[in-house]
Coordinates of N, CA and C in Angstrom, one line a residue:
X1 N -14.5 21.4 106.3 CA -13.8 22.6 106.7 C -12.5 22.8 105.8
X2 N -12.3 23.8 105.7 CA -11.0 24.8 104.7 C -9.9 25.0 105.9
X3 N -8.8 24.7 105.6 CA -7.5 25.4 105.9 C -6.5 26.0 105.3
X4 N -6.2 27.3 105.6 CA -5.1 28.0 105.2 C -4.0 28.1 106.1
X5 N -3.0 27.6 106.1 CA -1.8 27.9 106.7 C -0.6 28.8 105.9
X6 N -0.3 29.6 106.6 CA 0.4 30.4 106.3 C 1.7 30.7 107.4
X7 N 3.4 30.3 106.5 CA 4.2 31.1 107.3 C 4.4 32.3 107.4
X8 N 5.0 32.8 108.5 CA 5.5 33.9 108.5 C 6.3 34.8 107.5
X9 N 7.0 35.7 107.8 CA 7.3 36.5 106.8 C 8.7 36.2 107.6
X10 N 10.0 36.6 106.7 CA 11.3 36.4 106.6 C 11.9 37.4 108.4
X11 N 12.2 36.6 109.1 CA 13.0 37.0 110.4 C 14.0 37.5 110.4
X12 N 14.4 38.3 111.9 CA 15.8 38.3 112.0 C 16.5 37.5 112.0
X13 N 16.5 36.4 112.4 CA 16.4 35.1 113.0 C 17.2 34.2 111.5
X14 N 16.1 34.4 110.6 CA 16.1 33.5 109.5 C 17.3 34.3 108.7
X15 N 17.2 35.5 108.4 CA 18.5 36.4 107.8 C 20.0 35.7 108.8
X16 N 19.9 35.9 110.2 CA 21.0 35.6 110.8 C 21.4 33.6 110.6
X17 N 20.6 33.2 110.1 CA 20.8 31.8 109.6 C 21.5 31.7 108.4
X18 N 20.6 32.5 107.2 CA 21.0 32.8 106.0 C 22.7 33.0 105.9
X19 N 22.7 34.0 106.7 CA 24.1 34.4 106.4 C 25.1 34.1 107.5
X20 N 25.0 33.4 108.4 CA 26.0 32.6 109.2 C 26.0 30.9 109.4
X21 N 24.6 30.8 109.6 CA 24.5 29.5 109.5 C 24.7 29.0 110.9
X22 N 24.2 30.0 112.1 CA 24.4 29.8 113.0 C 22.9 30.2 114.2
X23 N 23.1 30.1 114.8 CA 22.1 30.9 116.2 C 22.5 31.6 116.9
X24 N 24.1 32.0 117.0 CA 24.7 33.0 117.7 C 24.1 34.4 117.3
X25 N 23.8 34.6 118.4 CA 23.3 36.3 118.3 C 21.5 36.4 118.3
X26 N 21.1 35.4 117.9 CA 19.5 35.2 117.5 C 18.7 35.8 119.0
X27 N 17.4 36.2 118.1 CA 16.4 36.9 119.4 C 15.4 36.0 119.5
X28 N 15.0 36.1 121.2 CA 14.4 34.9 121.5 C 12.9 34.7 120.8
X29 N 12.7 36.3 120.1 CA 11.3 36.2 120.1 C 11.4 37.0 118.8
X30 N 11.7 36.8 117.6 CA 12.5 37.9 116.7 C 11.3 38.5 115.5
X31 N 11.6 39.7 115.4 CA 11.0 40.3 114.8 C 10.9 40.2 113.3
X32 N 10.3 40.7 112.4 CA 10.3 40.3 110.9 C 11.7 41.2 110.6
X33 N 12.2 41.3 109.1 CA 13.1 42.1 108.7 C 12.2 43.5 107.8
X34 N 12.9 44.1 107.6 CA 12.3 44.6 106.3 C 11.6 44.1 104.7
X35 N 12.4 42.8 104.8 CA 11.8 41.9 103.7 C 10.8 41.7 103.9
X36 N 10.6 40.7 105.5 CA 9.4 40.2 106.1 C 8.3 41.2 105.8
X37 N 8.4 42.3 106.3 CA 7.2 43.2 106.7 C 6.5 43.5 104.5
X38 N 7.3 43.6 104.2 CA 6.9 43.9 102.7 C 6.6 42.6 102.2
X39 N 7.1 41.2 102.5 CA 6.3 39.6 101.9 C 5.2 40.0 102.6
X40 N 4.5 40.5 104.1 CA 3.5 40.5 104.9 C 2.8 41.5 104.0
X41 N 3.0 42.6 103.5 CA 1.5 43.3 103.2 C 1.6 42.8 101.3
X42 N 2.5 42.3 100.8 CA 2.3 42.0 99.1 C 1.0 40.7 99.7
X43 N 1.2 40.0 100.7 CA 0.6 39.0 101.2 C -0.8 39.1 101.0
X44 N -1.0 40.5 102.0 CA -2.7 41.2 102.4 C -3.0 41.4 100.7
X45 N -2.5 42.0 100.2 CA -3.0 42.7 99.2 C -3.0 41.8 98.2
X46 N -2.6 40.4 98.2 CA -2.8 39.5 96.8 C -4.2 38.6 97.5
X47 N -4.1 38.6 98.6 CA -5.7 37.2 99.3 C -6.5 38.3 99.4
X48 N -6.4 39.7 99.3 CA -7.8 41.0 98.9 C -7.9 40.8 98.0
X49 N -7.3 40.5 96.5 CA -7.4 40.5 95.6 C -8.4 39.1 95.2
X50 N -8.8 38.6 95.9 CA -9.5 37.0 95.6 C -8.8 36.2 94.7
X51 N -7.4 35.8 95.5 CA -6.9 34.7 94.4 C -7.0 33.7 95.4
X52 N -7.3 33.3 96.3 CA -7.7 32.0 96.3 C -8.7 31.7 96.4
X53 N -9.3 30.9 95.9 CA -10.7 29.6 95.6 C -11.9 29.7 96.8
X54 N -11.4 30.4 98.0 CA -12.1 30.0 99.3 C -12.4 31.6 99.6
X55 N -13.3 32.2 100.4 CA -13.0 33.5 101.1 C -12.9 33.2 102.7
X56 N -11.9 33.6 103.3 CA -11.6 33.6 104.4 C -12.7 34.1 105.5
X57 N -12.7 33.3 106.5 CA -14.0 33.3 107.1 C -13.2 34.0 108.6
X58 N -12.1 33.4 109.3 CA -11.6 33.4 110.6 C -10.1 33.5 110.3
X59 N -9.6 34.5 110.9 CA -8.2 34.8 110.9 C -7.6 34.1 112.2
X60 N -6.8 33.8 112.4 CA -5.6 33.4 113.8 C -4.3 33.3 113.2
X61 N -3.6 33.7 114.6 CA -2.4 34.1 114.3 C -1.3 33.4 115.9
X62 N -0.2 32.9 115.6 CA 0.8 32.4 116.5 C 0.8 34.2 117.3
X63 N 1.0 34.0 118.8 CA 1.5 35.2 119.6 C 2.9 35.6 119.5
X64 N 4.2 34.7 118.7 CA 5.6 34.9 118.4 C 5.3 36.4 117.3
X65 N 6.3 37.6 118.1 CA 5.9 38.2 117.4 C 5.8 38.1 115.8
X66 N 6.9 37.6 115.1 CA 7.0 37.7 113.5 C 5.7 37.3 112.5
X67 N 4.7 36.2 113.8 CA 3.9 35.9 113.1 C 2.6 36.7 113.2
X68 N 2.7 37.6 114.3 CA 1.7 38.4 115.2 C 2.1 39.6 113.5
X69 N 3.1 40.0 113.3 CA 3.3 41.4 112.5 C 3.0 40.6 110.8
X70 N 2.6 39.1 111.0 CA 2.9 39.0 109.1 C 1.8 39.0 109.4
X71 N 0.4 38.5 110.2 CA -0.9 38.2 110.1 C -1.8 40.2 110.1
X72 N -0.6 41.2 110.3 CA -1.4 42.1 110.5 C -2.0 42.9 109.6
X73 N -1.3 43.1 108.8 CA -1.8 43.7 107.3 C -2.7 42.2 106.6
X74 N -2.7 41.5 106.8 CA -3.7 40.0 106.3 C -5.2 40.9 106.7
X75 N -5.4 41.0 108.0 CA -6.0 41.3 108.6 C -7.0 42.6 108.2
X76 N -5.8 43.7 108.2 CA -6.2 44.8 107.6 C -6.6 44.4 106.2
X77 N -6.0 44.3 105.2 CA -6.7 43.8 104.0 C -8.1 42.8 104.0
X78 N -8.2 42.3 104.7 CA -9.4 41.6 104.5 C -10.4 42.2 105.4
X79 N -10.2 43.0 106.0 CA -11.1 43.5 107.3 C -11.7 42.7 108.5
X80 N -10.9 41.7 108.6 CA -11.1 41.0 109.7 C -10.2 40.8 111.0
X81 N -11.2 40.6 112.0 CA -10.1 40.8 113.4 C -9.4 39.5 113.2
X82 N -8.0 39.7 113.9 CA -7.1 39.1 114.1 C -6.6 38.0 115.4
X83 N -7.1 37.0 115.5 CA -7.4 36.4 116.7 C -6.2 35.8 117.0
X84 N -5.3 36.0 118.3 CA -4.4 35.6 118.6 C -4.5 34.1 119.4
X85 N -3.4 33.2 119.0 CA -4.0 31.9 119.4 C -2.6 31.1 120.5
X86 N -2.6 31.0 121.6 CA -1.7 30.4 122.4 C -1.0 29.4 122.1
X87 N -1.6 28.4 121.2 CA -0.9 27.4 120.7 C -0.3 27.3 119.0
X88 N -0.2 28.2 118.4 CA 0.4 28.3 117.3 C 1.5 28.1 117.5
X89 N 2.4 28.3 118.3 CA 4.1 28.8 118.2 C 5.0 28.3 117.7
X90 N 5.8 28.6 117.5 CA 6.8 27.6 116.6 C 7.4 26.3 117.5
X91 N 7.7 25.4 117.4 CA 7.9 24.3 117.8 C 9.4 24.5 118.6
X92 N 9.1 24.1 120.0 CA 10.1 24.9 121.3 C 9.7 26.0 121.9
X93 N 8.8 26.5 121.1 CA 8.5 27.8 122.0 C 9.5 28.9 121.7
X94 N 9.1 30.0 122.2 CA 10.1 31.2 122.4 C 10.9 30.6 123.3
X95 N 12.5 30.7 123.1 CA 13.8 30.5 124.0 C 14.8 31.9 123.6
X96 N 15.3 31.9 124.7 CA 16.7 32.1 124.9 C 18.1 30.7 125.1
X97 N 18.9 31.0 124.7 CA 20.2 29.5 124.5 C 21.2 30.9 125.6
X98 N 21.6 30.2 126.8 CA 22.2 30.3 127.8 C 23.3 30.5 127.0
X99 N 24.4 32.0 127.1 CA 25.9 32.0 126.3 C 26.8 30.9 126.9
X100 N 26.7 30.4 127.9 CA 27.8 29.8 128.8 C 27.9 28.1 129.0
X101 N 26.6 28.0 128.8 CA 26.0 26.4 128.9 C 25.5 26.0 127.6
X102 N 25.2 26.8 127.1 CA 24.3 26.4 125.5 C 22.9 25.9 125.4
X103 N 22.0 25.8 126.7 CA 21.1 25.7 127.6 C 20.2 26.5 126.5
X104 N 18.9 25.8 126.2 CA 17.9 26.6 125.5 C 16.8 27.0 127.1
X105 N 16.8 28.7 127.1 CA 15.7 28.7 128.7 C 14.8 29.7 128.1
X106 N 14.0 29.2 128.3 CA 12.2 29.5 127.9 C 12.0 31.2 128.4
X107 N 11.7 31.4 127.5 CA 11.0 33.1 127.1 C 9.8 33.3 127.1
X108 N 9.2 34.2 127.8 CA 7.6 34.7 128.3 C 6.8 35.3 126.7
X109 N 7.8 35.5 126.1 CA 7.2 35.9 124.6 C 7.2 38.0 124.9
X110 N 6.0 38.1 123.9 CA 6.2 39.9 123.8 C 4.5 39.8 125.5
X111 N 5.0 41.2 125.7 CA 4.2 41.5 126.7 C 2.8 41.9 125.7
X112 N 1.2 41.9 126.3 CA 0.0 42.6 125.9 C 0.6 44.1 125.5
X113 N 1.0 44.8 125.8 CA 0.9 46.2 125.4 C 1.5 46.0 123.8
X114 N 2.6 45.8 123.8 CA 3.6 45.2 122.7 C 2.8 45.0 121.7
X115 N 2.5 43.6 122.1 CA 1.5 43.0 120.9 C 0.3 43.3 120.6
X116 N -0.7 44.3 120.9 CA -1.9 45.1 120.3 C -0.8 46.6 119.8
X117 N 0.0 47.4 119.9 CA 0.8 48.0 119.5 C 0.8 47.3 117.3
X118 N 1.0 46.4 117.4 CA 1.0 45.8 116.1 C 0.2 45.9 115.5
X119 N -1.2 45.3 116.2 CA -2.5 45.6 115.1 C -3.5 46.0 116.1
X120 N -4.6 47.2 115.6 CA -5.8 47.2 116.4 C -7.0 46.2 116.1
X121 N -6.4 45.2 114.9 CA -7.9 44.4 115.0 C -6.7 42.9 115.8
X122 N -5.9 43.0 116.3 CA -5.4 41.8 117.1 C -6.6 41.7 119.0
X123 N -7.3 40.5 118.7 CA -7.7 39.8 120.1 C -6.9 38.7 120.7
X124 N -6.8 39.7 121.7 CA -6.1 38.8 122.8 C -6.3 37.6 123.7
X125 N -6.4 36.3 124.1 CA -6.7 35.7 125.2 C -6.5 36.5 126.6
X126 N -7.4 36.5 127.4 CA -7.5 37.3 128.5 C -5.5 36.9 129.7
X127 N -4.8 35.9 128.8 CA -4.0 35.2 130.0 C -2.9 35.8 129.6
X128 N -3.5 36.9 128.3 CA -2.2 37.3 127.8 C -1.7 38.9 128.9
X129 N -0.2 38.6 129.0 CA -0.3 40.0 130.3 C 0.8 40.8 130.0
X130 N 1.1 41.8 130.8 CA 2.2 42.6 130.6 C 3.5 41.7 130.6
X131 N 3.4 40.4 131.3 CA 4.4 39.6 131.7 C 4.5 38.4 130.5
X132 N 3.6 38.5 129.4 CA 4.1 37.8 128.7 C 3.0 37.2 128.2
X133 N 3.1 35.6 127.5 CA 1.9 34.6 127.5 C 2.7 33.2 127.3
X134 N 3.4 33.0 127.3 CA 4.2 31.7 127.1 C 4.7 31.2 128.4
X135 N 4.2 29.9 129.1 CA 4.0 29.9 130.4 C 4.9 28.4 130.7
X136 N 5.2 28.0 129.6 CA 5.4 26.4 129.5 C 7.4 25.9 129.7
X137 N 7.9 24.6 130.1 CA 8.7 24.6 129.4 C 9.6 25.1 128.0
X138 N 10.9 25.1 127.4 CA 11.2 24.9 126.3 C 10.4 23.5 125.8
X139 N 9.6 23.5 124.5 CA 8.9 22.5 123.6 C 9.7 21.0 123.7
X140 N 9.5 19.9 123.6 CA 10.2 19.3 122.5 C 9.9 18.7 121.2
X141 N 11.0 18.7 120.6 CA 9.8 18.3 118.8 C 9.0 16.9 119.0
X142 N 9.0 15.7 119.9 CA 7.8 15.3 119.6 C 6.2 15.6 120.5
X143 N 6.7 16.6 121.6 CA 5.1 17.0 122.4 C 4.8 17.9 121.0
X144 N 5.4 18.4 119.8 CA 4.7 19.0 118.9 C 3.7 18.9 118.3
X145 N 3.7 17.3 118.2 CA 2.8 16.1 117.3 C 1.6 16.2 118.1
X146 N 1.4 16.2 119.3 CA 0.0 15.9 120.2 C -0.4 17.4 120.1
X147 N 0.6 18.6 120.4 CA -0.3 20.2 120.1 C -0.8 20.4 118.7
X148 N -0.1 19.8 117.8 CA -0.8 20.2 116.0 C -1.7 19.2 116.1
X149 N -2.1 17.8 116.8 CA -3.4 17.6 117.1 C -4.6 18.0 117.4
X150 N -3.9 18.7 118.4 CA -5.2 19.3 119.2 C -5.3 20.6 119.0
X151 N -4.6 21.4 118.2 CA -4.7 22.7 117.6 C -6.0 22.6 116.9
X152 N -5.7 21.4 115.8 CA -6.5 21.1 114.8 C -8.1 20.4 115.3
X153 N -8.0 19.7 116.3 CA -9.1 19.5 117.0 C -10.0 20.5 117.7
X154 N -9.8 21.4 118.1 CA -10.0 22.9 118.5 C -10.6 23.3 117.8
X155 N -9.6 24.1 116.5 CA -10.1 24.3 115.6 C -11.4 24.0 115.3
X156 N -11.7 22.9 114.8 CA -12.5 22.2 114.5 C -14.0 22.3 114.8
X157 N -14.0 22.3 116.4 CA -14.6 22.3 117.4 C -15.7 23.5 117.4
X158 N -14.5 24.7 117.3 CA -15.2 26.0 117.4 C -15.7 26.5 116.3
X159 N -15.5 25.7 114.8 CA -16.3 26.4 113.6 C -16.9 25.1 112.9
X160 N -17.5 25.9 112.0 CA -18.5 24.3 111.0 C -18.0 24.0 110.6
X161 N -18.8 23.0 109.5 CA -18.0 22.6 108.5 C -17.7 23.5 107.6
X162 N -18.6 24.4 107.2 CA -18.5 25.0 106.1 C -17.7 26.7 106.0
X163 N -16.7 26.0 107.1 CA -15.7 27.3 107.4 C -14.6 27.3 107.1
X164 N -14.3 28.8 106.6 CA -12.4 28.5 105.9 C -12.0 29.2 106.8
X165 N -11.0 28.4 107.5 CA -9.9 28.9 108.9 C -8.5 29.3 108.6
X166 N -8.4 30.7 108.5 CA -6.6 30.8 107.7 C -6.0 31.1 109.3
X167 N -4.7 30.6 109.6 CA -3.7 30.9 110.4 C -2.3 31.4 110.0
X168 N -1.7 32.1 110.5 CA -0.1 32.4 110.2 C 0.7 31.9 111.6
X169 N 1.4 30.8 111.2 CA 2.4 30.5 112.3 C 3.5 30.1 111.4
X170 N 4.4 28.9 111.5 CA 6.1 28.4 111.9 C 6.3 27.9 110.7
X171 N 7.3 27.6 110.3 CA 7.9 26.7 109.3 C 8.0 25.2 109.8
X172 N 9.1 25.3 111.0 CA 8.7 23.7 111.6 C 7.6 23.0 112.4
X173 N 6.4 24.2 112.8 CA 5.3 23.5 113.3 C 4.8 23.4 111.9
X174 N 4.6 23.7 111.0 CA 3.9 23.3 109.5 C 4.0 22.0 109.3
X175 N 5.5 21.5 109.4 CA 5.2 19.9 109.0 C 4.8 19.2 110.0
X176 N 4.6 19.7 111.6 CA 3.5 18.8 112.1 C 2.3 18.4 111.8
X177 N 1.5 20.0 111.2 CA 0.6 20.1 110.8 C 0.2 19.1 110.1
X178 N 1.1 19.2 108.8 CA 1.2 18.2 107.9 C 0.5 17.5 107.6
X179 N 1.5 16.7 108.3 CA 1.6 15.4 109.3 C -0.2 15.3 109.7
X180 N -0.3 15.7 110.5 CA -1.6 15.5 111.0 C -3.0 15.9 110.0
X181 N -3.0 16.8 109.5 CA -3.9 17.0 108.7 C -4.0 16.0 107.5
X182 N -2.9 15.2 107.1 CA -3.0 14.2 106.0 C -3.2 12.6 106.9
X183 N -2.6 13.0 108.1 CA -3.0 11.2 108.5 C -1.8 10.9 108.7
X184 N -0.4 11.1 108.5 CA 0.7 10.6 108.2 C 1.5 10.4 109.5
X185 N 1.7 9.4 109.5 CA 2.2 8.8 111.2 C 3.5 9.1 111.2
X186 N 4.4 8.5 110.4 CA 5.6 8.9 110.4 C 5.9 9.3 108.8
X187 N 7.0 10.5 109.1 CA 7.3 11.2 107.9 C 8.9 11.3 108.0
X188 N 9.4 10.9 107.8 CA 11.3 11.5 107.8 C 11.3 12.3 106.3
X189 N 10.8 12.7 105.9 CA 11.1 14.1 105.1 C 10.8 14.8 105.8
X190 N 10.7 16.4 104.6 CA 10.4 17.8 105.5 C 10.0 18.5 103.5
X191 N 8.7 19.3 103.7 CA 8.1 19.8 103.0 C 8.7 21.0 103.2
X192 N 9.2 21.9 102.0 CA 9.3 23.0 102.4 C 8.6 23.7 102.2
X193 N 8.6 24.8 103.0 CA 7.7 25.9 103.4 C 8.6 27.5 103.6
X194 N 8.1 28.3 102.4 CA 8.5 29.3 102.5 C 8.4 30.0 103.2
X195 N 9.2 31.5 103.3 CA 8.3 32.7 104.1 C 7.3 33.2 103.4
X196 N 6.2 33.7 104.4 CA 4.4 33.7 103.7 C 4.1 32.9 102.8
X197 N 4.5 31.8 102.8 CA 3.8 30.8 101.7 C 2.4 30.4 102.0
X198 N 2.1 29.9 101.6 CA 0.4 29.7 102.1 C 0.2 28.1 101.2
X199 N -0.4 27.1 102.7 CA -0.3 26.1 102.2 C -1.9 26.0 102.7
X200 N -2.6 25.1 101.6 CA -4.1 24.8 101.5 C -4.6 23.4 102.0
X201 N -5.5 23.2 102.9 CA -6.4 21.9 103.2 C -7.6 22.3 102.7
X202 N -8.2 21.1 102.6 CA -9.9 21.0 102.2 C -10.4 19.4 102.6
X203 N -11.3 19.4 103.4 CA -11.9 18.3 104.1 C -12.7 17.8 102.5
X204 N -12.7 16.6 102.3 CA -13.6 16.3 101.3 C -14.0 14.8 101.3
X205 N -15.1 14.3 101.0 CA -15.6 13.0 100.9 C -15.0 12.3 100.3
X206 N -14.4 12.5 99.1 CA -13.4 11.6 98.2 C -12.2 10.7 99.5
X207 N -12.0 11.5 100.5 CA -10.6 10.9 101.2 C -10.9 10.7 102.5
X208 N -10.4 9.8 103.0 CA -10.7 9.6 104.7 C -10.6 10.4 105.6
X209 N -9.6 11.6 105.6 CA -9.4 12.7 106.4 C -9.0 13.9 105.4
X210 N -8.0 14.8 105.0 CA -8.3 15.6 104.3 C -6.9 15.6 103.3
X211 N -7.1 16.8 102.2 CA -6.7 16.7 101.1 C -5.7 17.8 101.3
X212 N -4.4 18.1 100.7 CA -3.5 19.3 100.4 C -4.1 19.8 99.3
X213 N -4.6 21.1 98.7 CA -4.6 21.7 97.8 C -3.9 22.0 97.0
X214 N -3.1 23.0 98.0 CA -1.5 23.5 97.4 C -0.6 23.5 98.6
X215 N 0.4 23.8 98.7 CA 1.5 23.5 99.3 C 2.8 24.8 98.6
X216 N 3.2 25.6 99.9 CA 4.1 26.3 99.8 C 4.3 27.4 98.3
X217 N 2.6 28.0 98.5 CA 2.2 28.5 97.2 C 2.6 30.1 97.7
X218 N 3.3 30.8 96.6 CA 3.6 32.2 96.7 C 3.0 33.1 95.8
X219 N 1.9 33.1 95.3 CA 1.2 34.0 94.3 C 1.5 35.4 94.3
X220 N 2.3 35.9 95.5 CA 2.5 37.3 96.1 C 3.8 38.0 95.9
X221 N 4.4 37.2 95.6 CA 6.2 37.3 95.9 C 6.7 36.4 94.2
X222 N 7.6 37.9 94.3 CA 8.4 38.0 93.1 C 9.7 36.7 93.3
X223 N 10.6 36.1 92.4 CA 11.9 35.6 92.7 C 12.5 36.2 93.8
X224 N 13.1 37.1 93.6 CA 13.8 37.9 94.6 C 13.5 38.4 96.0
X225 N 12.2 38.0 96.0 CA 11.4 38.4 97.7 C 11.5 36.8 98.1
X226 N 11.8 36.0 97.4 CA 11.7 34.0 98.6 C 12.6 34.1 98.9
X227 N 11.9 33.8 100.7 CA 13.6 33.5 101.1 C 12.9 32.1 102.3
X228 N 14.0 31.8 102.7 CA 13.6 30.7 103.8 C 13.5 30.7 105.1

């Protein structure tokens, strides 16, 4: 089996980082910027172009919106529905940080109406409602490790071998991914991962479990469109 992971495209979130260096003011559930939405369709329109090696067989996408609006033009450009996936999310989940306590408290995410609003080839899990779909605690970073398990187990499960699975979700669930997709138990670094970067697996006999291709590859995006 083929994997494509792909981050998202550049946030409010990630701009309000950029230029404060802070989380004050941040949205629980934050939208792309204007950068974002333009990394998102240079995105669609360079993987229609057939630059990578594989043709994309199955789209999925995190329900956080940023990653719900970078997967939607992917989608449109390749003509394939866009299947929304409960467990992509970024690692913690959608939060709100309490102004008074500093308390991180768990956000329902975007409502169904919302999120088909974005794309008409987006399928929904039936659990997804006007009330939201994010049902869990705030995350912590190591129950991360056991969900990019069994993401990838799933995965697995529901397609062959001879299937290329692209996803668009997180920057910091990526290096779970990692992590698990290479075998790697403990890692105290951190790979970086752009916005819309697109990092590559390939299951292959040469190695006991699977291989990185490429890693944090931008074929789409000029200097001036990376951002973090």
């Amino acid at each position: 089996m083929r994997f494509i992971v792909i981050r998202h495209g550049q946030s409010t979130n990630n701009l309000l980082w950029e230029q404060t260096g802070s989380e004050a003011g941040r949205h629980p559930d934050t939208p792309l910027t204007d950068t974002g939405h333009l990394q998102a369709r240079r995105l669609g329109e360079t993987l229609a172009s057939g630059v990578l090696p594989w043709s994309i067989d199955v789209l999925y996408c995190s329900l956080m919106k940023r990653a719900v609006q970078t997967a939607a033009p992917v989608a449109a450009s390749l003509g394939l529905p866009l299947n929304g996936h409960l467990d992509m999310y970024e690692v913690g989940g959608p939060f709100d940080i309490d102004e008074a306590s500093g308390v991180k408290v768990p956000f329902r995410g975007a409502p169904r109406s919302e999120l088909l609003e974005v794309s008409d080839r987006l399928v929904l899990p039936d659990s997804v409602t006007e009330d939201g779909w994010y049902t869990h605690p705030v995350e912590e970073p190591e129950e991360a490790t056991q969900r990019a398990r069994a993401l990838i187990a799933s995965l697995r499960a529901a397609h062959s071998d001879d299937t290329t699975v692209a996803f668009v979700s997180h920057g910091y669930f990526s290096q779970f991914l990692f992590r698990e997709m290479l075998g790697i138990v403990d890692m105290p670094g951190w790979v970086e991962i752009h916005n819309t970067s697109i990092t590559m697996y390939e299951d292959t006999p040469l190695f006991t479990n699977t291989r990185a291709v490429r890693t944090d590859w931008m074929p789409h995006l000029t200097e001036d469109l990376v951002t973090t």
